[in-house]
Amino acid sequence: MTAPAWPATAADPYSLALRSGRGPLFLRRADGRRLPLDIERWCAVPDAADRTVLGRCTGSVLDIGCGPGRMVAALARGARPALGIDTAPAAVERTRSTGGKALLRSVFQRLPQEGWWGSVLLIDGNIGIGGNPAALLRRIRQLVTPGGLLLAEAAPVEVAERFEVRLEDDRGATGPAFPWARLGQRALRATAEYVGWTTAGQWTVADRHFLALRAPGPGGEGR
């Protein structure tokens, strides 16, 4: 087990941004570079790129790091069984307020229906959760049904890196440091296949890059 995606309190920059539905919000790296987080898009309804992900979901759906819950709420509106998990209370609250089901939980904690989820979502940069993509992808294999599907979003550039970050808003307020990672499409595919996933598809919409990854079927082996 590892730490949650990022430490969250009622007054940390991430929680405040989720409650307002507005940024700007960044992940600040130790080297001073800032990675913008698209809070406004996350708090809106699913866009065209999101809909390509939703349309590929099969069975019950688990959204890891669901944030304000746009994907879970959209699935609920379509009468699809779906659950979001997030380590920020504000994210869980907002997801529930829009009609989605959500739990305050890390992916590395015990979850409902382990081994029975038909599809798992890992979008909006959430391949970075825990700072160790291989460990995260192994954990997700424990969550999906044999032959289940992982729909994952890659970084917009080809990169493979692990580092520490802090959440920061435009007023300079920051949260505690936590590990994070970024993988471009090629690196995500290679890492996933190394730990036992099979690539079932890849596509790009509006400069967002996605992979559909298939877990081994019954009796399948993997790293």
Short mmCIF file of C-alpha atoms in Angstrom, two decimals:
data_model
loop_
_atom_site.label_atom_id
_atom_site.label_comp_id
_atom_site.label_asym_id
_atom_site.label_seq_id
_atom_site.Cartn_x
_atom_site.Cartn_y
_atom_site.Cartn_z
CA MET A 1 0.00 0.00 0.00
CA THR A 2 1.17 3.54 -0.70
CA ALA A 3 -0.01 7.00 0.21
CA PRO A 4 -3.12 8.50 -1.40
CA ALA A 5 -2.84 10.42 -4.67
CA TRP A 6 -2.38 13.72 -2.88
CA PRO A 7 -2.97 14.74 0.74
CA ALA A 8 -6.29 16.60 0.99
CA THR A 9 -7.76 18.81 3.69
CA ALA A 10 -10.82 21.07 3.65
CA ALA A 11 -8.64 24.12 2.95
CA ASP A 12 -5.96 22.75 0.60
CA PRO A 13 -5.74 24.36 -2.87
CA TYR A 14 -7.27 21.34 -4.64
CA SER A 15 -10.33 21.18 -2.38
CA LEU A 16 -10.90 24.91 -2.64
CA ALA A 17 -10.70 24.76 -6.44
CA LEU A 18 -13.16 21.87 -6.59
CA ARG A 19 -15.65 23.70 -4.41
CA SER A 20 -15.47 26.83 -6.56
CA GLY A 21 -15.22 24.95 -9.85
CA ARG A 22 -12.41 27.27 -10.96
CA GLY A 23 -8.65 27.39 -11.17
CA PRO A 24 -5.98 28.18 -11.79
CA LEU A 25 -4.37 25.24 -10.02
CA PHE A 26 -0.99 23.68 -10.65
CA LEU A 27 1.30 20.84 -9.67
CA ARG A 28 4.58 22.55 -8.79
CA ARG A 29 7.66 20.39 -9.22
CA ALA A 30 10.78 20.66 -7.09
CA ASP A 31 12.59 22.22 -10.05
CA GLY A 32 10.03 25.06 -10.07
CA ARG A 33 8.13 24.03 -13.20
CA ARG A 34 4.34 24.06 -12.94
CA LEU A 35 1.92 21.61 -14.56
CA PRO A 36 -1.55 23.15 -14.98
CA LEU A 37 -4.61 21.23 -13.79
CA ASP A 38 -7.74 21.76 -15.87
CA ILE A 39 -10.21 22.33 -13.04
CA GLU A 40 -12.84 24.04 -15.21
CA ARG A 41 -12.96 21.09 -17.63
CA TRP A 42 -13.10 18.59 -14.80
CA CYS A 43 -16.05 20.45 -13.27
CA ALA A 44 -17.97 20.67 -16.57
CA VAL A 45 -19.97 17.97 -18.34
CA PRO A 46 -17.98 15.39 -20.35
CA ASP A 47 -16.52 16.79 -23.55
CA ALA A 48 -16.04 15.06 -26.90
CA ALA A 49 -12.83 13.34 -25.78
CA ASP A 50 -14.46 12.14 -22.56
CA ARG A 51 -17.38 10.73 -24.52
CA THR A 52 -15.03 8.49 -26.51
CA VAL A 53 -13.96 6.99 -23.19
CA LEU A 54 -17.50 6.62 -21.87
CA GLY A 55 -18.57 4.91 -25.08
CA ARG A 56 -15.92 2.20 -24.61
CA CYS A 57 -16.93 1.31 -21.05
CA THR A 58 -18.30 -2.17 -20.48
CA GLY A 59 -19.91 -3.63 -17.36
CA SER A 60 -19.64 -1.82 -14.04
CA VAL A 61 -17.19 1.10 -14.04
CA LEU A 62 -14.71 2.28 -11.40
CA ASP A 63 -13.32 5.81 -11.86
CA ILE A 64 -10.00 6.15 -9.99
CA GLY A 65 -9.31 9.71 -8.88
CA CYS A 66 -12.79 10.76 -9.99
CA GLY A 67 -12.35 14.41 -8.96
CA PRO A 68 -15.64 16.33 -9.21
CA GLY A 69 -17.26 13.31 -10.82
CA ARG A 70 -18.25 14.30 -14.34
CA MET A 71 -17.63 10.79 -15.71
CA VAL A 72 -19.39 8.98 -12.86
CA ALA A 73 -22.38 11.32 -13.07
CA ALA A 74 -22.63 10.81 -16.85
CA LEU A 75 -22.60 7.04 -16.41
CA ALA A 76 -25.26 7.31 -13.71
CA ARG A 77 -27.46 9.37 -16.03
CA GLY A 78 -27.18 6.53 -18.53
CA ALA A 79 -28.20 4.01 -15.85
CA ARG A 80 -24.72 2.44 -15.88
CA PRO A 81 -23.36 1.06 -12.60
CA ALA A 82 -20.40 3.26 -11.68
CA LEU A 83 -18.40 4.31 -8.63
CA GLY A 84 -15.84 7.05 -8.22
CA ILE A 85 -13.07 7.06 -5.63
CA ASP A 86 -10.99 10.05 -4.57
CA THR A 87 -8.84 11.02 -1.59
CA ALA A 88 -10.30 14.56 -1.39
CA PRO A 89 -13.55 14.97 0.56
CA ALA A 90 -14.49 17.91 -1.68
CA ALA A 91 -14.26 15.64 -4.74
CA VAL A 92 -16.48 13.00 -3.17
CA GLU A 93 -18.99 15.63 -2.07
CA ARG A 94 -19.17 17.20 -5.51
CA THR A 95 -19.52 13.83 -7.25
CA ARG A 96 -22.42 12.88 -5.00
CA SER A 97 -24.06 16.27 -5.51
CA THR A 98 -24.16 15.67 -9.28
CA GLY A 99 -25.85 12.29 -8.91
CA GLY A 100 -22.81 9.99 -8.95
CA LYS A 101 -21.73 7.46 -6.34
CA ALA A 102 -18.33 8.05 -4.75
CA LEU A 103 -16.19 6.87 -1.85
CA LEU A 104 -13.43 8.68 0.04
CA ARG A 105 -10.77 6.09 -0.68
CA SER A 106 -7.33 5.56 -2.16
CA VAL A 107 -6.96 3.00 -4.93
CA PHE A 108 -4.43 1.27 -2.70
CA GLN A 109 -6.98 0.69 0.05
CA ARG A 110 -9.59 -2.07 0.11
CA LEU A 111 -12.35 -1.32 -2.42
CA PRO A 112 -15.80 -2.76 -3.14
CA GLN A 113 -16.11 -5.51 -5.77
CA GLU A 114 -12.39 -6.13 -6.11
CA GLY A 115 -11.83 -8.41 -9.08
CA TRP A 116 -15.27 -7.74 -10.54
CA TRP A 117 -15.12 -4.31 -12.22
CA GLY A 118 -15.75 -4.53 -15.96
CA SER A 119 -13.99 -1.24 -16.72
CA VAL A 120 -11.67 1.10 -14.83
CA LEU A 121 -11.04 4.74 -15.75
CA LEU A 122 -7.65 6.35 -15.20
CA ILE A 123 -7.87 9.73 -16.91
CA ASP A 124 -6.92 13.40 -16.36
CA GLY A 125 -3.32 12.53 -15.52
CA ASN A 126 -4.20 9.92 -12.91
CA ILE A 127 -1.56 7.49 -14.18
CA GLY A 128 0.57 9.64 -11.84
CA ILE A 129 -1.19 8.46 -8.67
CA GLY A 130 1.35 7.17 -6.16
CA GLY A 131 4.32 8.15 -8.34
CA ASN A 132 4.81 4.56 -9.56
CA PRO A 133 2.80 3.73 -12.69
CA ALA A 134 3.83 0.07 -12.77
CA ALA A 135 2.61 -0.47 -9.20
CA LEU A 136 -0.63 1.35 -9.97
CA LEU A 137 -1.25 -0.75 -13.09
CA ARG A 138 -0.59 -3.93 -11.12
CA ARG A 139 -3.07 -2.79 -8.48
CA ILE A 140 -5.73 -2.12 -11.11
CA ARG A 141 -5.31 -5.66 -12.41
CA GLN A 142 -6.53 -6.81 -8.98
CA LEU A 143 -9.67 -4.69 -9.38
CA VAL A 144 -10.92 -5.68 -12.83
CA THR A 145 -12.66 -8.87 -13.82
CA PRO A 146 -10.57 -11.30 -15.93
CA GLY A 147 -10.48 -9.80 -19.40
CA GLY A 148 -11.62 -6.44 -17.98
CA LEU A 149 -10.81 -3.09 -19.51
CA LEU A 150 -8.67 -0.17 -18.35
CA LEU A 151 -9.27 3.12 -20.18
CA ALA A 152 -6.22 5.28 -19.45
CA GLU A 153 -5.14 8.75 -20.53
CA ALA A 154 -1.51 9.47 -21.33
CA ALA A 155 0.39 12.75 -21.00
CA PRO A 156 0.07 15.09 -24.00
CA VAL A 157 3.80 14.74 -24.74
CA GLU A 158 6.06 11.71 -24.92
CA VAL A 159 7.60 11.55 -21.46
CA ALA A 160 8.35 9.01 -18.73
CA GLU A 161 9.17 10.67 -15.44
CA ARG A 162 8.62 10.40 -11.68
CA PHE A 163 9.01 13.32 -9.30
CA GLU A 164 7.62 15.10 -6.23
CA VAL A 165 5.05 17.87 -6.55
CA ARG A 166 2.96 20.23 -4.45
CA LEU A 167 -0.45 21.63 -5.29
CA GLU A 168 -0.32 25.37 -5.79
CA ASP A 169 -2.90 28.01 -6.67
CA ASP A 170 -2.41 31.45 -8.21
CA ARG A 171 -2.06 33.06 -4.76
CA GLY A 172 0.97 30.92 -3.95
CA ALA A 173 -0.86 28.69 -1.45
CA THR A 174 0.67 25.22 -1.48
CA GLY A 175 0.00 21.81 -0.04
CA PRO A 176 2.41 19.11 1.18
CA ALA A 177 4.71 17.29 -1.22
CA PHE A 178 3.66 13.96 -2.69
CA PRO A 179 4.98 11.62 -5.43
CA TRP A 180 3.66 11.89 -8.97
CA ALA A 181 4.46 10.57 -12.44
CA ARG A 182 3.81 11.28 -16.11
CA LEU A 183 3.80 8.83 -19.01
CA GLY A 184 3.29 9.62 -22.67
CA GLN A 185 1.35 7.25 -24.89
CA ARG A 186 4.31 5.06 -25.86
CA ALA A 187 5.65 4.87 -22.31
CA LEU A 188 2.20 4.09 -20.90
CA ARG A 189 1.70 1.30 -23.42
CA ALA A 190 5.14 -0.19 -22.72
CA THR A 191 4.67 -0.04 -18.93
CA ALA A 192 1.19 -1.55 -19.14
CA GLU A 193 2.29 -4.39 -21.38
CA TYR A 194 5.29 -5.09 -19.12
CA VAL A 195 2.99 -5.73 -16.15
CA GLY A 196 0.59 -7.93 -18.10
CA TRP A 197 -1.96 -5.73 -19.86
CA THR A 198 -2.68 -6.09 -23.58
CA THR A 199 -3.25 -3.00 -25.70
CA ALA A 200 -6.74 -3.17 -27.22
CA GLY A 201 -6.71 0.27 -28.84
CA GLN A 202 -5.35 3.78 -28.77
CA TRP A 203 -6.75 7.08 -30.00
CA THR A 204 -6.39 10.84 -29.80
CA VAL A 205 -9.12 13.49 -29.54
CA ALA A 206 -8.49 17.22 -29.11
CA ASP A 207 -4.82 16.64 -28.20
CA ARG A 208 -5.77 14.15 -25.50
CA HIS A 209 -4.25 10.67 -25.85
CA PHE A 210 -5.89 7.45 -24.65
CA LEU A 211 -5.23 3.72 -24.43
CA ALA A 212 -7.66 0.85 -24.00
CA LEU A 213 -5.88 -1.91 -22.07
CA ARG A 214 -7.18 -5.43 -21.57
CA ALA A 215 -6.46 -7.53 -18.49
CA PRO A 216 -5.55 -11.20 -18.88
CA GLY A 217 -8.49 -13.56 -19.18
CA PRO A 218 -9.29 -16.38 -16.74
CA GLY A 219 -6.12 -18.18 -15.76
CA GLY A 220 -3.95 -15.53 -17.38
CA GLU A 221 -0.50 -14.88 -15.96
CA GLY A 222 1.36 -11.60 -15.67
CA ARG A 223 4.09 -9.77 -13.86
#
